[in-house]
């Protein structure tokens, strides 16, 4: 654990080869797929990070569904949540709690990258900056289907971000020459902080690239967010 923590604190990211086994992955995928396929119940939480395709609005290239646990609360009982929280506490302190969850899927042959960005650009300015996101692979992920790439940013800087058109994700321009890809097997995960730049290539394969993301921050900071109306269900925009 010391090695993992040191890497996280030094680079802003680290990985766990196996957060849970294939049996638990199958249980999680059953719930995940039910949320992903239910467009009626997820309408108010669902978006395409690539921006709406104005030529074919039915196509989602990068499906994001915020707060899937609001749609299917039983997902909170999956071991992924317990184990990710355990690591979050080890990395950043015992006061860390789940702030929000989300799922992101890249459908086969959509070939649409998620642009370089920092998560902190989406967040309000809080007095305690500690936060960590656990990105969990529910398919084997590698460069050609959209594994994560990371690049540390010194001194907790938030770079200038802009929105992709048609309601798309935030993106920023940076020298990413030294970025590192992190392939994972099913049940593996990465942890990254809010300032670390990250990106993933488009999915050019025949299979889905499904990921569950869990974000943790101090309990008191979650209270501050909620008091300001931030519950991570609204429209994406730059806040910091």
JSON list of C-alpha atoms in Angstrom, two decimals, residues 17-163:
[
{"chain": "A", "resi": 17, "resn": "UNK", "atom": "CA", "xyz": [-4.45, -4.56, -10.92]},
{"chain": "A", "resi": 18, "resn": "UNK", "atom": "CA", "xyz": [-7.55, -6.23, -9.46]},
{"chain": "A", "resi": 19, "resn": "UNK", "atom": "CA", "xyz": [-10.09, -4.47, -7.27]},
{"chain": "A", "resi": 20, "resn": "UNK", "atom": "CA", "xyz": [-12.47, -7.47, -7.54]},
{"chain": "A", "resi": 21, "resn": "UNK", "atom": "CA", "xyz": [-12.66, -10.76, -9.39]},
{"chain": "A", "resi": 22, "resn": "UNK", "atom": "CA", "xyz": [-14.54, -11.85, -12.53]},
{"chain": "A", "resi": 23, "resn": "UNK", "atom": "CA", "xyz": [-17.51, -13.18, -10.56]},
{"chain": "A", "resi": 24, "resn": "UNK", "atom": "CA", "xyz": [-18.04, -9.80, -8.93]},
{"chain": "A", "resi": 25, "resn": "UNK", "atom": "CA", "xyz": [-17.51, -8.13, -12.32]},
{"chain": "A", "resi": 26, "resn": "UNK", "atom": "CA", "xyz": [-20.38, -10.15, -13.77]},
{"chain": "A", "resi": 27, "resn": "UNK", "atom": "CA", "xyz": [-22.67, -9.05, -10.92]},
{"chain": "A", "resi": 28, "resn": "UNK", "atom": "CA", "xyz": [-21.75, -5.42, -11.48]},
{"chain": "A", "resi": 29, "resn": "UNK", "atom": "CA", "xyz": [-22.15, -5.67, -15.25]},
{"chain": "A", "resi": 30, "resn": "UNK", "atom": "CA", "xyz": [-25.70, -6.96, -14.87]},
{"chain": "A", "resi": 31, "resn": "UNK", "atom": "CA", "xyz": [-26.65, -3.79, -13.01]},
{"chain": "A", "resi": 32, "resn": "UNK", "atom": "CA", "xyz": [-24.49, -1.58, -15.22]},
{"chain": "A", "resi": 33, "resn": "UNK", "atom": "CA", "xyz": [-26.07, -2.85, -18.43]},
{"chain": "A", "resi": 34, "resn": "UNK", "atom": "CA", "xyz": [-29.58, -2.40, -17.05]},
{"chain": "A", "resi": 35, "resn": "UNK", "atom": "CA", "xyz": [-28.81, 1.28, -16.36]},
{"chain": "A", "resi": 36, "resn": "UNK", "atom": "CA", "xyz": [-27.03, 1.79, -19.68]},
{"chain": "A", "resi": 37, "resn": "UNK", "atom": "CA", "xyz": [-29.93, 0.34, -21.66]},
{"chain": "A", "resi": 38, "resn": "UNK", "atom": "CA", "xyz": [-32.71, 2.19, -19.81]},
{"chain": "A", "resi": 39, "resn": "UNK", "atom": "CA", "xyz": [-32.86, 5.52, -21.65]},
{"chain": "A", "resi": 40, "resn": "UNK", "atom": "CA", "xyz": [-36.20, 6.46, -20.07]},
{"chain": "A", "resi": 41, "resn": "UNK", "atom": "CA", "xyz": [-35.09, 6.36, -16.43]},
{"chain": "A", "resi": 42, "resn": "UNK", "atom": "CA", "xyz": [-31.66, 7.90, -17.19]},
{"chain": "A", "resi": 43, "resn": "UNK", "atom": "CA", "xyz": [-32.78, 10.74, -19.48]},
{"chain": "A", "resi": 44, "resn": "UNK", "atom": "CA", "xyz": [-32.09, 13.49, -16.92]},
{"chain": "A", "resi": 45, "resn": "UNK", "atom": "CA", "xyz": [-28.70, 11.99, -15.99]},
{"chain": "A", "resi": 46, "resn": "UNK", "atom": "CA", "xyz": [-27.50, 10.96, -19.43]},
{"chain": "A", "resi": 47, "resn": "UNK", "atom": "CA", "xyz": [-25.35, 12.77, -22.00]},
{"chain": "A", "resi": 48, "resn": "UNK", "atom": "CA", "xyz": [-22.84, 12.23, -24.77]},
{"chain": "A", "resi": 49, "resn": "UNK", "atom": "CA", "xyz": [-19.40, 13.51, -23.78]},
{"chain": "A", "resi": 50, "resn": "UNK", "atom": "CA", "xyz": [-18.59, 13.88, -27.48]},
{"chain": "A", "resi": 51, "resn": "UNK", "atom": "CA", "xyz": [-21.48, 16.34, -27.86]},
{"chain": "A", "resi": 52, "resn": "UNK", "atom": "CA", "xyz": [-24.76, 15.60, -29.60]},
{"chain": "A", "resi": 53, "resn": "UNK", "atom": "CA", "xyz": [-24.30, 14.25, -33.12]},
{"chain": "A", "resi": 54, "resn": "UNK", "atom": "CA", "xyz": [-26.46, 16.67, -35.05]},
{"chain": "A", "resi": 55, "resn": "UNK", "atom": "CA", "xyz": [-26.64, 14.29, -38.04]},
{"chain": "A", "resi": 56, "resn": "UNK", "atom": "CA", "xyz": [-27.93, 11.39, -35.94]},
{"chain": "A", "resi": 57, "resn": "UNK", "atom": "CA", "xyz": [-29.06, 12.26, -32.44]},
{"chain": "A", "resi": 58, "resn": "UNK", "atom": "CA", "xyz": [-29.81, 8.61, -31.66]},
{"chain": "A", "resi": 59, "resn": "UNK", "atom": "CA", "xyz": [-26.11, 7.73, -31.67]},
{"chain": "A", "resi": 60, "resn": "UNK", "atom": "CA", "xyz": [-24.19, 8.09, -28.41]},
{"chain": "A", "resi": 61, "resn": "UNK", "atom": "CA", "xyz": [-20.45, 8.02, -28.98]},
{"chain": "A", "resi": 62, "resn": "UNK", "atom": "CA", "xyz": [-19.35, 8.44, -25.37]},
{"chain": "A", "resi": 63, "resn": "UNK", "atom": "CA", "xyz": [-22.29, 7.69, -23.07]},
{"chain": "A", "resi": 64, "resn": "UNK", "atom": "CA", "xyz": [-22.06, 9.23, -19.62]},
{"chain": "A", "resi": 65, "resn": "UNK", "atom": "CA", "xyz": [-24.69, 8.56, -16.96]},
{"chain": "A", "resi": 66, "resn": "UNK", "atom": "CA", "xyz": [-24.27, 10.47, -13.73]},
{"chain": "A", "resi": 67, "resn": "UNK", "atom": "CA", "xyz": [-25.31, 9.03, -10.38]},
{"chain": "A", "resi": 68, "resn": "UNK", "atom": "CA", "xyz": [-26.39, 5.54, -11.58]},
{"chain": "A", "resi": 69, "resn": "UNK", "atom": "CA", "xyz": [-26.98, 4.69, -7.93]},
{"chain": "A", "resi": 70, "resn": "UNK", "atom": "CA", "xyz": [-29.98, 7.05, -7.99]},
{"chain": "A", "resi": 71, "resn": "UNK", "atom": "CA", "xyz": [-31.49, 4.86, -10.71]},
{"chain": "A", "resi": 72, "resn": "UNK", "atom": "CA", "xyz": [-30.55, 1.49, -9.20]},
{"chain": "A", "resi": 73, "resn": "UNK", "atom": "CA", "xyz": [-29.67, 2.01, -5.51]},
{"chain": "A", "resi": 74, "resn": "UNK", "atom": "CA", "xyz": [-28.64, -1.64, -5.05]},
{"chain": "A", "resi": 75, "resn": "UNK", "atom": "CA", "xyz": [-25.45, -0.93, -6.99]},
{"chain": "A", "resi": 76, "resn": "UNK", "atom": "CA", "xyz": [-24.14, 0.79, -3.85]},
{"chain": "A", "resi": 77, "resn": "UNK", "atom": "CA", "xyz": [-24.01, -2.65, -2.21]},
{"chain": "A", "resi": 78, "resn": "UNK", "atom": "CA", "xyz": [-21.52, -3.99, -4.73]},
{"chain": "A", "resi": 79, "resn": "UNK", "atom": "CA", "xyz": [-18.06, -4.69, -3.38]},
{"chain": "A", "resi": 80, "resn": "UNK", "atom": "CA", "xyz": [-16.57, -2.17, -5.85]},
{"chain": "A", "resi": 81, "resn": "UNK", "atom": "CA", "xyz": [-17.89, 0.69, -3.74]},
{"chain": "A", "resi": 82, "resn": "UNK", "atom": "CA", "xyz": [-16.56, -0.72, -0.47]},
{"chain": "A", "resi": 83, "resn": "UNK", "atom": "CA", "xyz": [-13.12, -1.55, -1.87]},
{"chain": "A", "resi": 84, "resn": "UNK", "atom": "CA", "xyz": [-12.72, 1.75, -3.69]},
{"chain": "A", "resi": 85, "resn": "UNK", "atom": "CA", "xyz": [-13.64, 3.64, -0.51]},
{"chain": "A", "resi": 86, "resn": "UNK", "atom": "CA", "xyz": [-11.06, 1.59, 1.41]},
{"chain": "A", "resi": 87, "resn": "UNK", "atom": "CA", "xyz": [-8.32, 2.69, -0.98]},
{"chain": "A", "resi": 88, "resn": "UNK", "atom": "CA", "xyz": [-9.55, 6.29, -1.05]},
{"chain": "A", "resi": 89, "resn": "UNK", "atom": "CA", "xyz": [-9.22, 6.45, 2.74]},
{"chain": "A", "resi": 90, "resn": "UNK", "atom": "CA", "xyz": [-5.73, 4.94, 2.57]},
{"chain": "A", "resi": 91, "resn": "UNK", "atom": "CA", "xyz": [-4.68, 7.45, -0.09]},
{"chain": "A", "resi": 92, "resn": "UNK", "atom": "CA", "xyz": [-6.18, 10.66, 1.31]},
{"chain": "A", "resi": 93, "resn": "UNK", "atom": "CA", "xyz": [-7.54, 10.10, 4.84]},
{"chain": "A", "resi": 94, "resn": "UNK", "atom": "CA", "xyz": [-10.26, 8.48, 6.90]},
{"chain": "A", "resi": 95, "resn": "UNK", "atom": "CA", "xyz": [-12.73, 11.33, 6.28]},
{"chain": "A", "resi": 96, "resn": "UNK", "atom": "CA", "xyz": [-13.09, 10.43, 2.59]},
{"chain": "A", "resi": 97, "resn": "UNK", "atom": "CA", "xyz": [-16.60, 9.45, 1.47]},
{"chain": "A", "resi": 98, "resn": "UNK", "atom": "CA", "xyz": [-18.39, 8.77, -1.80]},
{"chain": "A", "resi": 99, "resn": "UNK", "atom": "CA", "xyz": [-19.36, 12.06, -3.44]},
{"chain": "A", "resi": 100, "resn": "UNK", "atom": "CA", "xyz": [-20.81, 10.69, -6.69]},
{"chain": "A", "resi": 101, "resn": "UNK", "atom": "CA", "xyz": [-20.68, 7.80, -9.11]},
{"chain": "A", "resi": 102, "resn": "UNK", "atom": "CA", "xyz": [-21.02, 7.69, -12.89]},
{"chain": "A", "resi": 103, "resn": "UNK", "atom": "CA", "xyz": [-20.70, 5.28, -15.76]},
{"chain": "A", "resi": 104, "resn": "UNK", "atom": "CA", "xyz": [-19.05, 5.95, -19.10]},
{"chain": "A", "resi": 105, "resn": "UNK", "atom": "CA", "xyz": [-19.37, 3.64, -22.08]},
{"chain": "A", "resi": 106, "resn": "UNK", "atom": "CA", "xyz": [-17.69, 3.78, -25.47]},
{"chain": "A", "resi": 107, "resn": "UNK", "atom": "CA", "xyz": [-19.72, 1.70, -27.89]},
{"chain": "A", "resi": 108, "resn": "UNK", "atom": "CA", "xyz": [-17.99, -0.42, -30.56]},
{"chain": "A", "resi": 109, "resn": "UNK", "atom": "CA", "xyz": [-16.49, 1.44, -33.54]},
{"chain": "A", "resi": 110, "resn": "UNK", "atom": "CA", "xyz": [-17.49, 4.87, -32.25]},
{"chain": "A", "resi": 111, "resn": "UNK", "atom": "CA", "xyz": [-13.82, 5.89, -32.47]},
{"chain": "A", "resi": 112, "resn": "UNK", "atom": "CA", "xyz": [-14.28, 9.09, -30.47]},
{"chain": "A", "resi": 113, "resn": "UNK", "atom": "CA", "xyz": [-11.62, 10.20, -27.99]},
{"chain": "A", "resi": 114, "resn": "UNK", "atom": "CA", "xyz": [-12.40, 11.69, -24.61]},
{"chain": "A", "resi": 115, "resn": "UNK", "atom": "CA", "xyz": [-10.36, 14.91, -24.71]},
{"chain": "A", "resi": 116, "resn": "UNK", "atom": "CA", "xyz": [-7.57, 15.86, -22.34]},
{"chain": "A", "resi": 117, "resn": "UNK", "atom": "CA", "xyz": [-9.01, 17.48, -19.22]},
{"chain": "A", "resi": 118, "resn": "UNK", "atom": "CA", "xyz": [-8.78, 17.85, -15.45]},
{"chain": "A", "resi": 119, "resn": "UNK", "atom": "CA", "xyz": [-11.76, 16.83, -13.32]},
{"chain": "A", "resi": 120, "resn": "UNK", "atom": "CA", "xyz": [-11.18, 19.80, -11.02]},
{"chain": "A", "resi": 121, "resn": "UNK", "atom": "CA", "xyz": [-12.24, 22.12, -13.87]},
{"chain": "A", "resi": 122, "resn": "UNK", "atom": "CA", "xyz": [-15.80, 20.81, -13.36]},
{"chain": "A", "resi": 123, "resn": "UNK", "atom": "CA", "xyz": [-15.80, 21.32, -9.60]},
{"chain": "A", "resi": 124, "resn": "UNK", "atom": "CA", "xyz": [-16.51, 24.33, -7.41]},
{"chain": "A", "resi": 125, "resn": "UNK", "atom": "CA", "xyz": [-13.62, 25.81, -5.45]},
{"chain": "A", "resi": 126, "resn": "UNK", "atom": "CA", "xyz": [-13.57, 24.07, -2.07]},
{"chain": "A", "resi": 127, "resn": "UNK", "atom": "CA", "xyz": [-11.25, 24.88, 0.85]},
{"chain": "A", "resi": 128, "resn": "UNK", "atom": "CA", "xyz": [-10.09, 21.26, 1.09]},
{"chain": "A", "resi": 129, "resn": "UNK", "atom": "CA", "xyz": [-8.80, 20.16, -2.32]},
{"chain": "A", "resi": 130, "resn": "UNK", "atom": "CA", "xyz": [-8.47, 16.46, -1.52]},
{"chain": "A", "resi": 131, "resn": "UNK", "atom": "CA", "xyz": [-10.39, 14.30, -4.00]},
{"chain": "A", "resi": 132, "resn": "UNK", "atom": "CA", "xyz": [-9.78, 11.04, -5.81]},
{"chain": "A", "resi": 133, "resn": "UNK", "atom": "CA", "xyz": [-11.59, 9.30, -8.66]},
{"chain": "A", "resi": 134, "resn": "UNK", "atom": "CA", "xyz": [-11.54, 5.53, -9.04]},
{"chain": "A", "resi": 135, "resn": "UNK", "atom": "CA", "xyz": [-11.90, 4.47, -12.70]},
{"chain": "A", "resi": 136, "resn": "UNK", "atom": "CA", "xyz": [-12.96, 0.81, -12.81]},
{"chain": "A", "resi": 137, "resn": "UNK", "atom": "CA", "xyz": [-12.63, -1.31, -15.96]},
{"chain": "A", "resi": 138, "resn": "UNK", "atom": "CA", "xyz": [-15.59, -3.60, -16.70]},
{"chain": "A", "resi": 139, "resn": "UNK", "atom": "CA", "xyz": [-14.04, -4.74, -19.97]},
{"chain": "A", "resi": 140, "resn": "UNK", "atom": "CA", "xyz": [-10.37, -5.37, -20.69]},
{"chain": "A", "resi": 141, "resn": "UNK", "atom": "CA", "xyz": [-9.10, -1.93, -21.70]},
{"chain": "A", "resi": 142, "resn": "UNK", "atom": "CA", "xyz": [-6.14, -1.05, -23.88]},
{"chain": "A", "resi": 143, "resn": "UNK", "atom": "CA", "xyz": [-5.23, 1.79, -26.22]},
{"chain": "A", "resi": 144, "resn": "UNK", "atom": "CA", "xyz": [-7.45, 0.80, -29.15]},
{"chain": "A", "resi": 145, "resn": "UNK", "atom": "CA", "xyz": [-10.67, 0.65, -27.12]},
{"chain": "A", "resi": 146, "resn": "UNK", "atom": "CA", "xyz": [-10.01, 3.57, -24.78]},
{"chain": "A", "resi": 147, "resn": "UNK", "atom": "CA", "xyz": [-7.82, 2.87, -21.75]},
{"chain": "A", "resi": 148, "resn": "UNK", "atom": "CA", "xyz": [-6.92, 5.86, -19.63]},
{"chain": "A", "resi": 149, "resn": "UNK", "atom": "CA", "xyz": [-3.84, 8.00, -20.26]},
{"chain": "A", "resi": 150, "resn": "UNK", "atom": "CA", "xyz": [-2.44, 10.21, -17.49]},
{"chain": "A", "resi": 151, "resn": "UNK", "atom": "CA", "xyz": [-0.16, 13.22, -17.23]},
{"chain": "A", "resi": 152, "resn": "UNK", "atom": "CA", "xyz": [0.72, 14.87, -13.88]},
{"chain": "A", "resi": 153, "resn": "UNK", "atom": "CA", "xyz": [0.15, 18.61, -13.45]},
{"chain": "A", "resi": 154, "resn": "UNK", "atom": "CA", "xyz": [2.44, 20.35, -10.91]},
{"chain": "A", "resi": 155, "resn": "UNK", "atom": "CA", "xyz": [1.28, 22.55, -8.06]},
{"chain": "A", "resi": 156, "resn": "UNK", "atom": "CA", "xyz": [-2.44, 21.79, -8.37]},
{"chain": "A", "resi": 157, "resn": "UNK", "atom": "CA", "xyz": [-2.86, 24.12, -11.34]},
{"chain": "A", "resi": 158, "resn": "UNK", "atom": "CA", "xyz": [-6.15, 24.14, -13.21]},
{"chain": "A", "resi": 159, "resn": "UNK", "atom": "CA", "xyz": [-5.51, 24.80, -16.88]},
{"chain": "A", "resi": 160, "resn": "UNK", "atom": "CA", "xyz": [-7.85, 26.78, -19.13]},
{"chain": "A", "resi": 161, "resn": "UNK", "atom": "CA", "xyz": [-10.67, 24.56, -20.39]},
{"chain": "A", "resi": 162, "resn": "UNK", "atom": "CA", "xyz": [-13.32, 24.96, -23.08]},
{"chain": "A", "resi": 163, "resn": "UNK", "atom": "CA", "xyz": [-16.44, 22.95, -23.94]}
]
